[in-house]
PDB file of C-alpha atoms in Angstrom:
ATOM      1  CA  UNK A   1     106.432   3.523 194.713  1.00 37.00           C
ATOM      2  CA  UNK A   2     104.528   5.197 191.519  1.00 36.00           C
ATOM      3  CA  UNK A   3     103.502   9.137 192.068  1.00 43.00           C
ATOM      4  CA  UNK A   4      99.976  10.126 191.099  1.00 44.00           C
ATOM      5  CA  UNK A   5     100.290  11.096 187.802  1.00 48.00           C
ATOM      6  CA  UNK A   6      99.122  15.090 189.014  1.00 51.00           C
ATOM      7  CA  UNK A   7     101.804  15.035 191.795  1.00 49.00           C
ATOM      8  CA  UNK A   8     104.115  17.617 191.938  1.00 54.00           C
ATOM      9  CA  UNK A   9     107.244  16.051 191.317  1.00 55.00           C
ATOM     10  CA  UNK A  10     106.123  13.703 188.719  1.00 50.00           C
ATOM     11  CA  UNK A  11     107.782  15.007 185.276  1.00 55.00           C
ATOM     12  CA  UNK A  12     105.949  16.810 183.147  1.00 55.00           C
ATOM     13  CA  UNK A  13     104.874  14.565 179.603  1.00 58.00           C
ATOM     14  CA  UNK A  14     106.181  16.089 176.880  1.00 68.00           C
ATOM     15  CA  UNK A  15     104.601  18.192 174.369  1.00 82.00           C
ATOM     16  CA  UNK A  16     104.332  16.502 170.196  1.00 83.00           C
ATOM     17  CA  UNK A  17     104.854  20.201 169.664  1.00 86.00           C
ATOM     18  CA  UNK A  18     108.517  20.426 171.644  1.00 89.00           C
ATOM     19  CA  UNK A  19     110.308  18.236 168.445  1.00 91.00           C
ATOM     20  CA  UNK A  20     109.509  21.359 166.406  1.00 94.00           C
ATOM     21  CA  UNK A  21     111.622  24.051 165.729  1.00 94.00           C
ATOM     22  CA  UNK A  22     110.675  27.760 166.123  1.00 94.00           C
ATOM     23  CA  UNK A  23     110.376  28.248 161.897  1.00 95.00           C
ATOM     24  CA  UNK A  24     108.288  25.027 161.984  1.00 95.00           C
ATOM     25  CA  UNK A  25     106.005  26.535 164.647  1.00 94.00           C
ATOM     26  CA  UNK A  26     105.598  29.454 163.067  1.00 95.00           C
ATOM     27  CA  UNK A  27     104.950  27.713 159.513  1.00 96.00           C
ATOM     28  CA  UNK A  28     102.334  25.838 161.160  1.00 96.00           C
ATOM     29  CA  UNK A  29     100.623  29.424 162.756  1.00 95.00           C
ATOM     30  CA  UNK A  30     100.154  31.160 159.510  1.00 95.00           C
ATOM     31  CA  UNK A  31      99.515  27.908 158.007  1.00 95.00           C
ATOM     32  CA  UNK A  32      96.168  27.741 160.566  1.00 93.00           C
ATOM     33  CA  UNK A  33      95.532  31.059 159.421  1.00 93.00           C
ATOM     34  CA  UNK A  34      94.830  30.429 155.885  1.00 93.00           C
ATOM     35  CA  UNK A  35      98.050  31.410 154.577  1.00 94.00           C
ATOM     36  CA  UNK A  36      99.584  29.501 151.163  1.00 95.00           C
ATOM     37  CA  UNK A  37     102.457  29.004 150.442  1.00 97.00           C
ATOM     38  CA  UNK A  38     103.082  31.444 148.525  1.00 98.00           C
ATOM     39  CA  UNK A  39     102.216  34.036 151.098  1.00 97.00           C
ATOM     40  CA  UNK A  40     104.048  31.968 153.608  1.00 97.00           C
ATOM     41  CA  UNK A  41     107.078  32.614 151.990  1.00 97.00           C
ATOM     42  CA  UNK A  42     106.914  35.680 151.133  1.00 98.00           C
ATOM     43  CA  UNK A  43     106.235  36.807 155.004  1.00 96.00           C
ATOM     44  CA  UNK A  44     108.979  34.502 156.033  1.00 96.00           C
ATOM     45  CA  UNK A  45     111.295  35.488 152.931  1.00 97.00           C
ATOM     46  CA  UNK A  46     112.333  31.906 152.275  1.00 97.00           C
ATOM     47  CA  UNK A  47     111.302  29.829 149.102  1.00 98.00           C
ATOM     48  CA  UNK A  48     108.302  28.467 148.345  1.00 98.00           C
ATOM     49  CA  UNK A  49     110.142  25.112 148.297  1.00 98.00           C
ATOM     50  CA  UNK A  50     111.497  26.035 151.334  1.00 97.00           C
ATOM     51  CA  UNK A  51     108.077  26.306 153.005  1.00 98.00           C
ATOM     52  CA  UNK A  52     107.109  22.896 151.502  1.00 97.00           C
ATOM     53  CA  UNK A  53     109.515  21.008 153.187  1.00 98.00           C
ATOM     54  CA  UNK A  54     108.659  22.401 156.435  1.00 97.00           C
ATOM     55  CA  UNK A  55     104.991  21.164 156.017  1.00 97.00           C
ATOM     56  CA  UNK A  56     106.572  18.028 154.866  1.00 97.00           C
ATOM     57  CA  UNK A  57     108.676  18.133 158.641  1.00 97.00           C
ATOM     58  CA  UNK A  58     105.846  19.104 160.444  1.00 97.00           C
ATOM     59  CA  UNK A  59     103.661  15.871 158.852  1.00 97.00           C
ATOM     60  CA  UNK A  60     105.991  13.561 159.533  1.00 96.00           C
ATOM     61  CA  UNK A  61     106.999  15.014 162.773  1.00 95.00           C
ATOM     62  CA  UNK A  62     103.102  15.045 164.139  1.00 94.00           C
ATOM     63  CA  UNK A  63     102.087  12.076 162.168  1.00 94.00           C
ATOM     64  CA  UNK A  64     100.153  13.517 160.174  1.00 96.00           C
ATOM     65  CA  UNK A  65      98.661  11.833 156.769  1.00 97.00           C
ATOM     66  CA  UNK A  66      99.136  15.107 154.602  1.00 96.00           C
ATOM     67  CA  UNK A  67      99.745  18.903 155.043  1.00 95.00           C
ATOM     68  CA  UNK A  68      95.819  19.548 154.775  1.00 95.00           C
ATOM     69  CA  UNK A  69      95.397  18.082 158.255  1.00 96.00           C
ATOM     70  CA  UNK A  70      97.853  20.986 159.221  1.00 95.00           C
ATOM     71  CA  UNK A  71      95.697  23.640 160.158  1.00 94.00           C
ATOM     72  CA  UNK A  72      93.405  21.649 161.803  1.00 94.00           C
ATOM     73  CA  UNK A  73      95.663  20.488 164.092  1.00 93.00           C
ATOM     74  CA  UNK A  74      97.116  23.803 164.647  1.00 92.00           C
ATOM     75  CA  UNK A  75      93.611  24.989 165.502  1.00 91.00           C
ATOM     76  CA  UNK A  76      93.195  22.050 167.741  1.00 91.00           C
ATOM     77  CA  UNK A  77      96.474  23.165 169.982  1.00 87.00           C
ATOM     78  CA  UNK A  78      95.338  26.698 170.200  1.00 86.00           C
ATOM     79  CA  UNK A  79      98.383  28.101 167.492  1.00 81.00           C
ATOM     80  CA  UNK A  80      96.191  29.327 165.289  1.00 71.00           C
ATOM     81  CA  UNK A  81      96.599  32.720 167.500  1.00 66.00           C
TER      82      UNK A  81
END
């Protein structure tokens, strides 16, 4: 027998944003807050190209069509905090 999908045991759907990794997260956060890349890697102190291919991750990760639609959907999942 099915459980209502808001019953108690019934597990829990996963989130798109558990397949990301902390960094990615956090890319994505100062990403929604208007930060380049530039910037971006200088808070993080990676490489520039370093940040790139984590917005490359995070659009193929969330399906995304480019890194523009980034913040966005970072704004849309409340990370732009």
């Amino acid at each position: 027998m099915r459980q209502a999908p808001d019953a108690p045991d019934a597990p829990a759907q996963p989130s798109v944003l558990d397949r990301l990794s902390e960094r990615e997260i956090l890319v994505l956060r100062l990403t929604a807050r208007g930060k380049g890349n530039k910037a971006l890697a200088q808070e993080l102190c990676i490489s520039v190209k370093t940040v790139e291919k984590h917005k490359a991750n995070l659009v193929r990760k969330l399906g995304l069509r480019s890194a523009s639609e980034l913040a966005p959907f970072a704004h849309e999942y409340g990370l732009f905090r």
